[in-house]
Coordinates of C-alpha atoms in Angstrom, one line a residue:
Chain A
M1 CA 0.1 0.0 0.1
P2 CA 1.4 3.5 -0.8
L3 CA 2.4 5.7 2.0
N4 CA 0.1 8.4 0.8
F5 CA -3.1 6.3 1.5
V6 CA -2.0 5.5 5.1
L7 CA -1.2 9.1 5.9
F8 CA -4.4 10.3 4.2
L9 CA -6.3 7.7 6.4
G10 CA -4.4 9.1 9.5
A11 CA -5.4 12.8 8.7
L12 CA -8.9 11.6 8.1
L13 CA -9.0 10.1 11.4
F14 CA -7.5 12.9 13.2
C15 CA -10.1 15.4 11.6
A16 CA -12.9 13.1 12.6
G17 CA -11.6 12.8 16.2
L18 CA -11.1 16.5 16.5
Y19 CA -14.6 17.2 15.0
T20 CA -16.0 14.8 17.6
V21 CA -14.2 16.5 20.5
I22 CA -15.4 19.8 19.6
T23 CA -18.9 19.3 18.7
K24 CA -20.3 16.4 20.9
K25 CA -21.8 17.3 24.1
N26 CA -21.7 14.0 25.8
T27 CA -18.4 13.4 27.8
I28 CA -18.2 9.7 26.6
M29 CA -18.5 10.7 23.0
V30 CA -15.6 13.3 23.6
L31 CA -13.3 10.6 25.0
V32 CA -14.1 8.4 21.9
G33 CA -13.1 11.4 19.9
V34 CA -9.7 11.6 21.7
E35 CA -9.4 8.0 21.0
L36 CA -9.6 8.4 17.3
M37 CA -7.0 11.3 17.4
L38 CA -4.7 8.9 19.3
N39 CA -5.2 6.3 16.7
A40 CA -4.5 8.8 13.9
A41 CA -1.1 9.3 15.3
N42 CA -0.7 5.5 15.8
V43 CA -1.4 5.0 12.1
N44 CA 1.1 7.7 11.1
L45 CA 3.9 6.3 13.6
V46 CA 3.4 2.7 12.3
A47 CA 3.5 4.0 8.5
F48 CA 6.5 6.2 9.0
S49 CA 8.3 3.3 10.8
R50 CA 8.8 1.7 7.7
F51 CA 11.4 4.2 6.8
D52 CA 13.3 4.3 9.9
A53 CA 16.9 4.0 9.6
V54 CA 17.7 2.5 13.0
G55 CA 14.9 0.3 14.1
I56 CA 11.2 0.2 14.5
Q57 CA 10.9 3.3 16.9
G58 CA 7.6 4.3 15.4
Q59 CA 6.0 0.8 16.1
V60 CA 7.3 0.9 19.6
F61 CA 6.1 4.4 20.2
A62 CA 2.5 3.2 18.9
L63 CA 2.5 0.4 21.5
F64 CA 3.3 2.9 24.3
V65 CA 0.5 5.1 22.9
I66 CA -1.9 2.4 23.2
T67 CA -1.1 1.4 26.7
V68 CA -1.1 5.0 27.9
A69 CA -4.3 5.7 26.2
A70 CA -5.8 2.9 27.9
A71 CA -4.8 4.2 31.2
E72 CA -6.2 7.6 30.4
A73 CA -9.4 6.1 29.2
A74 CA -9.7 4.2 32.7
I75 CA -9.2 7.4 34.5
G76 CA -11.5 9.4 32.1
L77 CA -14.4 6.8 32.6
A78 CA -13.9 6.8 36.4
L79 CA -14.3 10.6 36.5
V80 CA -17.4 10.4 34.3
V81 CA -18.8 8.2 36.7
K82 CA -17.9 10.5 39.6
V83 CA -19.5 13.4 37.7
Y84 CA -22.6 11.5 37.0
Q85 CA -23.0 10.8 40.7
H86 CA -22.8 14.6 41.5
F87 CA -24.6 16.0 38.5
Q88 CA -26.9 13.2 37.1
T89 CA -25.7 14.0 33.6
A90 CA -22.7 13.7 31.5
N91 CA -23.4 16.5 29.2
I92 CA -20.5 18.9 29.4
D93 CA -22.8 22.0 28.9
E94 CA -24.6 21.2 32.1
I95 CA -21.4 20.7 34.1
N96 CA -20.6 24.5 34.5
E97 CA -20.7 25.5 38.2
L98 CA -17.1 26.7 38.2
K99 CA -17.1 30.2 36.5
G100 CA -15.5 33.6 36.8
Chain B
M1 CA 16.1 -6.5 18.8
R2 CA 19.4 -8.2 17.5
A3 CA 19.0 -6.8 14.0
V4 CA 18.6 -3.2 15.8
L5 CA 21.6 -3.6 17.9
A6 CA 23.7 -4.9 14.9
Q7 CA 22.8 -1.8 12.7
Q8 CA 23.7 0.3 15.7
N9 CA 27.1 -1.7 16.1
I10 CA 26.4 -2.3 19.8
S11 CA 26.9 -5.8 21.2
L12 CA 24.4 -6.8 23.6
T13 CA 26.9 -6.7 26.5
N14 CA 27.8 -3.3 25.8
F15 CA 24.0 -2.4 25.6
L16 CA 23.4 -3.9 29.1
N17 CA 26.3 -2.3 30.5
Q18 CA 24.9 1.2 29.2
V19 CA 21.7 0.4 31.0
A20 CA 23.4 -0.6 34.2
E21 CA 25.6 2.5 34.1
G22 CA 22.7 4.8 33.5
L23 CA 20.7 3.3 36.4
G24 CA 23.5 4.6 38.7
Y25 CA 22.7 8.1 37.6
L26 CA 19.0 7.8 38.4
Q27 CA 19.4 7.6 42.1
P28 CA 16.9 10.4 42.8
E29 CA 14.2 8.7 40.6
I30 CA 14.8 5.4 42.0
T31 CA 14.5 6.9 45.5
L32 CA 11.2 8.6 44.5
V33 CA 9.9 5.2 43.2
A34 CA 11.0 3.4 46.5
T35 CA 9.3 6.3 48.4
L36 CA 6.0 5.6 46.3
I37 CA 6.3 1.9 46.9
L38 CA 6.9 2.4 50.7
L39 CA 3.9 4.6 51.0
L40 CA 1.7 2.1 49.1
L41 CA 3.0 -0.8 51.4
F42 CA 2.5 1.2 54.6
D43 CA -1.0 2.3 53.6
L44 CA -1.8 -1.6 53.0
I45 CA -0.2 -2.9 56.2
F46 CA -1.3 -0.6 58.8
K47 CA -5.0 0.1 59.8
K48 CA -5.0 3.1 62.0
N49 CA -3.0 6.2 62.9
K50 CA -1.1 6.2 59.5
A51 CA -0.7 10.0 59.5
F52 CA 2.8 10.1 61.1
G53 CA 4.1 7.2 59.2
F54 CA 2.9 8.8 55.9
T55 CA 4.4 12.2 56.9
A56 CA 7.8 10.6 57.9
I57 CA 8.2 8.5 54.6
A58 CA 7.1 11.2 52.3
S59 CA 9.1 13.8 53.9
I60 CA 12.3 11.9 54.3
G61 CA 11.8 10.5 50.7
F62 CA 11.5 13.8 49.1
A63 CA 14.4 15.4 51.1
L64 CA 16.6 12.4 50.4
V65 CA 15.6 13.0 46.6
G66 CA 16.7 16.5 46.8
V67 CA 20.1 15.6 48.4
L68 CA 20.9 12.9 46.0
A69 CA 20.3 15.3 43.1
L70 CA 22.4 17.8 44.6
L71 CA 25.3 15.2 45.3
Q72 CA 25.3 14.4 41.5
W73 CA 26.2 18.1 40.7
S74 CA 28.8 18.5 38.2
S75 CA 29.1 20.9 35.2
E76 CA 29.4 18.3 32.7
T77 CA 26.7 16.6 30.6
V78 CA 26.0 12.8 30.9
S79 CA 24.1 11.0 28.3
L80 CA 22.3 7.9 29.7
F81 CA 20.5 4.9 28.1
G82 CA 22.1 5.5 24.6
G83 CA 21.2 9.3 24.5
M84 CA 17.5 8.7 25.7
L85 CA 18.1 11.1 28.7
S86 CA 20.7 13.9 29.1
L87 CA 21.7 14.7 32.6
T88 CA 23.0 18.3 33.1
N89 CA 23.3 20.6 36.0
F90 CA 20.4 22.4 34.5
S91 CA 18.2 19.5 35.0
L92 CA 19.9 18.8 38.6
L93 CA 19.1 22.2 39.7
L94 CA 15.4 21.7 38.8
K95 CA 15.2 18.5 40.4
V96 CA 16.5 20.0 43.6
A97 CA 13.9 22.9 43.1
F98 CA 11.1 20.3 42.5
S99 CA 12.1 18.1 45.6
F100 CA 12.0 21.4 47.7
G101 CA 8.7 21.9 46.2
G102 CA 7.4 18.5 47.2
L103 CA 8.6 19.3 50.7
V104 CA 6.6 22.5 50.9
T105 CA 3.6 20.9 49.6
L106 CA 3.6 18.5 52.5
L107 CA 4.2 21.4 54.9
I108 CA 1.2 23.2 53.4
A109 CA -0.9 20.2 54.0
W110 CA 0.4 19.7 57.4
R111 CA -0.5 23.2 58.4
G112 CA -3.9 23.2 56.5
K113 CA -7.4 22.9 57.7
D114 CA -8.8 19.5 58.8
E115 CA -10.1 18.4 55.6
I116 CA -7.0 18.8 53.7
K117 CA -5.1 17.1 56.6
A118 CA -7.3 14.3 56.2
E119 CA -7.1 13.9 52.5
F120 CA -3.2 13.9 52.7
F121 CA -2.6 11.8 55.7
K122 CA -5.6 9.5 56.2
S123 CA -4.8 7.4 53.3
G124 CA -1.9 7.2 51.1
E125 CA -3.3 7.9 47.6
T126 CA -2.7 11.7 47.5
L127 CA 1.0 11.3 48.5
I128 CA 1.4 8.4 45.9
M129 CA 0.1 10.6 43.3
L130 CA 2.3 13.4 44.4
A131 CA 5.3 11.3 44.2
A132 CA 4.4 10.0 40.7
L133 CA 3.9 13.7 39.6
L134 CA 7.4 14.4 40.8
L135 CA 8.8 11.4 39.1
G136 CA 7.3 12.6 35.9
A137 CA 8.5 16.0 36.2
F138 CA 12.0 14.7 36.9
F139 CA 12.1 12.8 33.7
M140 CA 10.8 15.8 31.7
T141 CA 13.7 17.8 32.8
M142 CA 16.1 15.2 31.2
T143 CA 14.3 13.6 28.3
M144 CA 16.0 13.7 24.9
N145 CA 13.4 11.5 23.1
L146 CA 10.0 12.3 21.8
L147 CA 8.7 8.9 23.2
L148 CA 10.0 9.8 26.7
V149 CA 8.6 13.2 26.4
Y150 CA 5.3 11.8 25.7
V151 CA 5.3 9.1 28.4
S152 CA 6.7 11.7 31.1
I153 CA 4.0 14.3 30.3
E154 CA 1.4 11.7 30.5
L155 CA 2.7 10.5 33.8
V156 CA 2.4 14.0 35.2
S157 CA -1.0 14.5 33.6
I158 CA -2.6 11.3 34.7
A159 CA -1.5 12.0 38.4
S160 CA -2.8 15.5 38.1
Y161 CA -6.1 14.2 36.9
I162 CA -6.4 11.8 39.8
L163 CA -5.2 14.5 42.5
T164 CA -7.9 16.8 41.0
G165 CA -11.1 14.7 40.4
L166 CA -11.3 11.3 41.9
T167 CA -12.1 12.4 45.4
G168 CA -14.1 15.2 46.9
D169 CA -17.0 17.1 46.3
R170 CA -19.1 18.4 43.0
K171 CA -16.7 21.1 42.3
R172 CA -13.6 18.9 42.1
S173 CA -15.3 16.3 39.9
E174 CA -16.3 19.1 37.4
A175 CA -12.9 20.4 37.6
G176 CA -11.4 17.1 37.0
I177 CA -13.4 16.0 34.0
K178 CA -12.6 19.4 32.4
Y179 CA -9.1 18.8 33.0
L180 CA -8.8 15.5 31.6
I181 CA -10.7 16.3 28.5
F182 CA -8.4 19.3 27.8
G183 CA -5.5 17.3 28.6
A184 CA -6.3 14.2 26.6
A185 CA -7.2 16.3 23.6
S186 CA -4.0 18.3 23.6
S187 CA -1.9 15.4 24.2
A188 CA -3.5 13.7 21.3
I189 CA -2.8 16.7 19.2
M190 CA 0.8 16.9 20.3
L191 CA 1.2 13.0 19.5
Y192 CA -0.1 13.8 16.0
G193 CA 2.4 16.4 15.6
M194 CA 5.1 14.1 16.9
S195 CA 4.2 11.4 14.4
W196 CA 4.8 14.1 11.6
L197 CA 8.1 15.1 13.2
Y198 CA 9.1 11.3 13.2
G199 CA 8.0 11.0 9.5
F200 CA 10.0 14.1 8.5
T201 CA 13.2 13.0 10.3
G202 CA 13.2 9.1 10.6
T203 CA 14.1 9.5 14.4
L204 CA 12.6 10.2 17.8
Q205 CA 16.0 11.3 19.2
L206 CA 15.8 15.0 19.4
D207 CA 19.7 15.7 19.4
S208 CA 20.6 13.3 16.5
D209 CA 21.8 14.6 13.3
S210 CA 19.2 13.0 11.2
F211 CA 16.7 15.0 13.2
Y212 CA 18.5 18.1 12.6
A213 CA 18.9 17.3 8.8
G214 CA 15.4 16.1 8.4
L215 CA 14.0 19.4 9.8
T216 CA 16.2 21.5 7.4
A217 CA 15.1 19.6 4.4
V218 CA 11.3 19.7 4.9
P219 CA 9.4 22.4 3.4
M220 CA 8.1 25.3 5.6
L221 CA 4.5 24.9 5.8
P222 CA 4.2 21.3 7.1
L223 CA 7.0 21.9 9.3
I224 CA 5.2 24.8 11.0
I225 CA 2.0 22.8 11.2
A226 CA 3.8 19.7 12.9
M227 CA 5.7 22.0 15.3
V228 CA 2.5 23.8 16.4
L229 CA 0.7 20.7 16.9
T230 CA 3.6 19.4 18.9
L231 CA 3.7 22.6 20.9
A232 CA 0.1 22.0 21.9
G233 CA 0.8 19.4 24.5
F234 CA 3.7 21.5 26.0
L235 CA 1.7 24.5 26.2
F236 CA -1.1 22.7 27.8
K237 CA 1.2 21.7 30.7
L238 CA 2.8 25.1 30.7
G239 CA -0.9 26.6 31.1
A240 CA -0.2 29.0 28.4
F241 CA -2.6 30.5 26.0
P242 CA -4.6 29.0 24.1
L243 CA -4.6 25.9 26.4
H244 CA -4.9 27.5 29.6
I245 CA -8.6 27.4 30.1
W246 CA -8.6 24.4 32.4
S247 CA -6.4 26.1 35.0
P248 CA -8.7 28.5 36.8
D249 CA -11.3 25.8 37.4
V250 CA -8.8 23.2 38.6
Y251 CA -7.0 25.8 41.0
E252 CA -10.2 26.8 42.5
A253 CA -11.6 23.5 43.2
T254 CA -8.4 21.5 44.2
P255 CA -7.0 21.7 47.8
T256 CA -4.5 24.4 48.3
P257 CA -1.3 22.2 48.6
T258 CA -1.9 20.3 45.6
V259 CA -2.6 23.6 43.6
A260 CA 0.8 24.9 44.8
M261 CA 2.4 21.9 43.2
F262 CA 0.4 22.2 40.0
S263 CA 1.1 25.9 39.7
A264 CA 5.0 25.4 39.7
I265 CA 6.5 22.0 39.1
P266 CA 4.7 20.9 35.8
K267 CA 5.1 24.2 34.5
L268 CA 8.8 24.4 34.8
A269 CA 9.2 21.0 33.6
A270 CA 7.2 21.7 30.5
L271 CA 9.2 24.9 30.0
T272 CA 12.5 22.8 29.8
I273 CA 10.8 20.7 27.2
V274 CA 10.0 23.7 25.2
F275 CA 13.5 25.2 25.6
R276 CA 14.8 21.9 24.5
L277 CA 12.7 21.7 21.3
V278 CA 13.5 25.2 20.4
Q279 CA 17.3 24.8 21.0
L280 CA 17.5 21.6 18.8
T281 CA 15.5 23.0 15.9
P282 CA 17.6 24.2 13.1
D283 CA 17.8 28.1 12.7
T284 CA 16.0 27.9 9.4
F285 CA 12.8 27.4 11.4
D286 CA 11.8 30.7 13.2
W287 CA 10.2 30.0 16.4
V288 CA 10.0 33.9 17.3
P289 CA 6.6 34.6 15.8
I290 CA 4.8 31.7 17.1
L291 CA 6.2 31.9 20.7
T292 CA 5.7 35.7 20.7
I293 CA 2.2 35.3 20.0
V294 CA 1.6 32.8 22.6
A295 CA 3.7 34.7 25.2
I296 CA 1.7 38.1 24.4
A297 CA -1.6 36.2 24.6
S298 CA -0.8 34.5 27.8
M299 CA 0.3 37.7 29.5
T300 CA -2.6 39.6 28.4
V301 CA -5.3 37.2 28.8
G302 CA -3.9 36.1 32.2
N303 CA -3.6 39.5 33.6
F304 CA -6.8 41.1 32.4
S305 CA -8.9 37.9 33.6
A306 CA -7.2 38.1 36.8
L307 CA -8.5 41.7 37.5
W308 CA -12.1 40.5 37.9
Q309 CA -11.6 37.4 40.3
K310 CA -13.2 37.1 43.6
D311 CA -11.2 34.0 44.7
A312 CA -7.7 34.2 45.7
K313 CA -6.8 30.8 44.3
R314 CA -8.4 31.5 41.0
M315 CA -6.7 34.9 40.7
L316 CA -3.4 33.2 41.2
A317 CA -4.4 30.7 38.4
Y318 CA -4.6 33.5 36.1
S319 CA -1.5 35.2 37.4
S320 CA 0.2 31.8 36.5
I321 CA -1.0 32.1 33.0
A322 CA 0.6 35.4 32.8
H323 CA 3.7 34.2 34.4
A324 CA 4.0 31.3 31.7
G325 CA 4.1 34.1 29.2
F326 CA 6.9 35.9 31.0
L327 CA 8.8 32.6 31.2
L328 CA 8.5 32.0 27.5
V329 CA 10.3 35.5 26.9
G330 CA 13.5 33.8 28.1
I331 CA 13.3 31.0 25.4
I332 CA 12.2 33.6 22.7
T333 CA 15.4 35.7 23.2
H334 CA 17.5 32.7 22.2
S335 CA 20.6 34.0 24.0
E336 CA 22.8 33.0 26.8
T337 CA 21.6 35.9 29.1
G338 CA 17.9 35.0 28.2
N339 CA 18.4 31.4 29.1
E340 CA 19.9 32.4 32.5
A341 CA 17.1 35.0 33.0
M342 CA 14.5 32.3 32.3
L343 CA 15.9 29.9 34.8
F344 CA 16.3 32.8 37.5
Y345 CA 12.7 33.6 36.8
G346 CA 11.4 30.1 36.9
L347 CA 13.2 29.5 40.5
V348 CA 12.0 32.7 41.8
Y349 CA 8.4 32.0 40.4
L350 CA 8.6 28.7 42.2
I351 CA 9.5 30.1 45.5
M352 CA 6.9 32.9 45.2
N353 CA 4.1 30.6 44.2
F354 CA 4.8 28.1 47.3
A355 CA 5.1 31.2 49.6
A356 CA 1.8 32.6 48.1
F357 CA -0.2 29.3 48.5
F358 CA 1.3 28.7 52.0
L359 CA 0.0 32.0 53.2
I360 CA -3.3 31.6 51.6
N361 CA -3.6 28.2 53.0
Q362 CA -2.9 29.8 56.5
F363 CA -5.7 32.4 56.2
E364 CA -8.0 29.6 54.7
S365 CA -7.5 27.5 57.9
I366 CA -8.5 30.4 59.8
T367 CA -11.5 31.8 57.7
G368 CA -12.4 28.6 56.0
S369 CA -12.6 30.2 52.6
T370 CA -10.2 31.3 49.9
K371 CA -12.5 34.3 48.8
I372 CA -10.5 37.5 48.6
D373 CA -13.2 39.2 50.6
S374 CA -12.7 37.0 53.4
L375 CA -9.4 38.5 54.1
K376 CA -10.9 41.8 55.1
G377 CA -9.1 43.3 58.0
L378 CA -7.1 40.2 58.9
G379 CA -3.9 42.2 58.3
R380 CA -4.5 44.2 61.4
S381 CA -5.1 41.4 63.8
M382 CA -2.4 39.3 62.3
P383 CA 0.2 42.0 61.1
F384 CA 3.1 39.7 60.7
A385 CA 1.3 37.2 58.3
G386 CA -0.2 40.2 56.5
V387 CA 3.1 41.8 56.0
L388 CA 4.5 38.2 54.5
M389 CA 1.6 38.2 52.3
V390 CA 2.3 41.8 51.1
L391 CA 5.9 41.0 50.3
V392 CA 4.9 37.9 48.3
M393 CA 2.3 40.0 46.3
V394 CA 4.9 42.7 45.7
S395 CA 7.2 40.0 44.5
L396 CA 4.8 38.5 42.2
T397 CA 4.1 41.9 40.7
G398 CA 7.9 42.4 40.1
L399 CA 8.6 45.4 42.3
P400 CA 11.5 46.1 44.6
P401 CA 12.7 45.1 47.4
T402 CA 11.8 41.5 46.1
A403 CA 13.4 38.9 43.9
G404 CA 10.4 39.1 41.6
F405 CA 11.8 42.6 40.6
N406 CA 15.2 41.1 39.7
A407 CA 13.5 38.3 37.7
K408 CA 11.7 40.6 35.6
L409 CA 14.5 43.0 35.3
Y410 CA 16.8 40.2 34.0
I411 CA 14.2 38.9 31.7
F412 CA 13.4 42.4 30.2
S413 CA 17.1 43.4 29.9
A414 CA 17.8 40.0 28.1
L415 CA 14.8 40.7 25.8
W416 CA 16.1 44.3 25.1
E417 CA 19.5 43.2 24.5
A418 CA 18.2 40.5 22.0
F419 CA 16.2 43.1 20.2
G420 CA 19.4 45.3 19.8
Q421 CA 21.1 42.4 18.2
Q422 CA 18.5 40.9 15.9
E423 CA 16.5 44.0 15.2
N424 CA 13.5 41.8 15.0
S425 CA 10.3 43.9 15.5
W426 CA 8.4 40.9 17.2
L427 CA 10.8 41.4 20.1
L428 CA 9.9 45.0 20.3
W429 CA 6.1 44.3 20.6
L430 CA 6.8 41.7 23.2
F431 CA 9.0 44.1 25.1
I432 CA 6.0 46.8 25.2
F433 CA 3.4 44.2 26.0
G434 CA 5.5 42.8 28.8
L435 CA 6.0 46.2 30.5
F436 CA 2.3 47.1 29.9
N437 CA 1.3 43.9 31.5
T438 CA 3.4 44.4 34.5
V439 CA 1.5 47.6 35.2
V440 CA -1.8 45.8 34.8
S441 CA -0.8 43.1 37.2
L442 CA -0.3 45.7 39.9
F443 CA -4.1 46.2 40.2
Y444 CA -5.0 42.8 41.2
Y445 CA -2.0 41.6 43.3
L446 CA -2.5 44.7 45.4
K447 CA -6.1 43.9 45.9
I448 CA -5.1 41.4 48.7
P449 CA -2.9 43.9 50.6
Y450 CA -5.8 46.4 50.3
M451 CA -8.3 44.0 51.8
L452 CA -5.9 42.9 54.5
F453 CA -4.9 46.3 55.8
F454 CA -7.5 49.1 54.5
K455 CA -10.8 47.1 55.4
E456 CA -12.6 46.7 58.7
L457 CA -12.6 43.2 60.2
Q458 CA -16.1 41.5 59.9
P459 CA -17.3 41.0 63.2
N460 CA -18.1 37.1 62.9
G461 CA -16.0 35.7 65.6
I462 CA -13.2 34.3 63.6
Q463 CA -10.3 33.1 65.8
T464 CA -7.4 35.2 64.6
K465 CA -4.8 33.9 67.0
G466 CA -1.9 33.1 64.7
R467 CA 0.3 29.9 65.2
S468 CA 4.0 30.5 65.7
A469 CA 4.9 27.5 63.6
D470 CA 3.1 29.1 60.7
Y471 CA 5.0 32.4 61.1
I472 CA 8.3 30.6 61.0
I473 CA 7.7 28.5 58.0
G474 CA 6.2 31.6 56.3
T475 CA 9.3 33.7 57.1
L476 CA 11.6 31.0 55.7
L477 CA 9.6 30.9 52.5
V478 CA 9.6 34.6 52.1
L479 CA 13.2 35.3 53.1
P480 CA 14.7 33.9 50.0
L481 CA 12.7 36.4 48.0
L482 CA 14.2 39.4 50.1
L483 CA 17.7 37.7 50.2
L484 CA 17.8 37.2 46.3
F485 CA 17.0 40.9 45.8
F486 CA 19.9 42.1 47.9
R487 CA 22.1 39.5 47.1
S488 CA 21.1 38.4 43.4
D489 CA 24.8 38.1 42.8
W490 CA 24.8 34.7 44.5
F491 CA 22.1 33.4 42.2
V492 CA 23.7 35.0 39.1
D493 CA 26.9 33.3 39.8
L494 CA 25.2 30.0 40.1
M495 CA 23.4 30.6 36.8
N496 CA 26.7 31.2 35.2
T497 CA 27.8 27.8 36.2
I498 CA 24.7 26.3 34.6
N499 CA 25.2 24.3 31.3
F500 CA 22.4 25.1 28.7
V501 CA 23.7 22.9 26.1
F502 CA 22.3 19.4 26.1

């Protein structure tokens, strides 16, 4: 597969993720958007890894990203549960008591 | 693995030796991990009255970390783990400052109101997360590899999310989720930028030749996009415009000791990463416009938003956004004096912020609130604490006779010098906006002394008897600010020995 296709897929995933993060109101959907953006980076990293002169740094990086993203998602979902206990909603627009 | 090693002409034995040698230099980090594990075990083994044990383990651990970092002091650069880490006295100085910050955080918690004490010393989670945050910040000061940059930033971030949101009330869960969404999105953006940098250069190693050569060969537009995307994650940690929006909410909701930690340590660690990235990119790439816009916007947004704040912690959050702008000035000048001024400003900023939060915490434990209004008249019944607060606020503004003045003076004179040499009009605008913003900041910082001394005490039966331990600690925190004003040459001599090349 030519490199361009893969990079295009990465860019598409990134834009879709960013769009989701910006437009969606539900916190869980926002986290899904973040996940899409991380995977866009992963696709890029793995694709570029083929041209690495030294080793497979890109693929290793992608593995780290997957692991860290899992940890972050775990914290994120725990926080959503916590917020839901307090606010009875996961809608970002309704979680707005801190202002100034 | 063997193929990789063969390509690099390193035998496995050599490689293992390198790792073993590297571990020897990581004593502070290993001590931090040991502290973390000890805290965890202590929490699991003992059932009751854990406060004393937690305090002892954490404070001895943090103090030991600082001492070990100090013992490693030398003016040469050591490259560890095949170049992944680079240990200079720049990073050692920051590590010492960070472990000092960790100790002060413990002190603030120890002198805080009962809820804060309970959170810190009843169960181990908070202290463990503080240790993890410090560990991430330590690695951020040394890293030379994009992978390690990402992992250490995430370590700091995840520890911060937990500290903010996973316990406590409505406000904290709200602040936590906002923090997490901003953080996760900006680190994803950073990662996408990093993937492009990797694509351009074929390496993750920031100081390698192919990184430099790759960046020189790439056309300007894609390079600018990739760099700006990468910068997003660093600016989030630095709390600079446009990724500063989380900080007021987080500062307001989180307990004061934790906020003191957030306000200084991840910021300085992120600053070193920006500094490193700017230093290691080729001169063909012009950082000045991008960073100048960020710096001017941070100063202006931070200072003007701070004017309307009613909560002292929220006000200091906006002030820290403005200070992030000033810290970036040192990087923009791209000169030896600018680097020294940046480091001086960073260290003074750390001391000022810890002192400010210590005093706010002290007033909070008396009035039970961090609202600026609640300070009314307290300066008259507690003159000593009031005067300390005034000194810290004067230092944050940047007026004599405090070290804040020297810090601002050095940074502005470095900027003026750089403008004289480079004749770059961006620098002139930065200079004008910086001076203008210093004047603006006077109005909100001096609101606190005004409330303390020029308003009548509210007759609501507040117990205003000060505690002598607080006075002693407060004095010890404020004293460096005065000392560094009168004897700033000590510090400048120290700065001259710092090695800014990695």
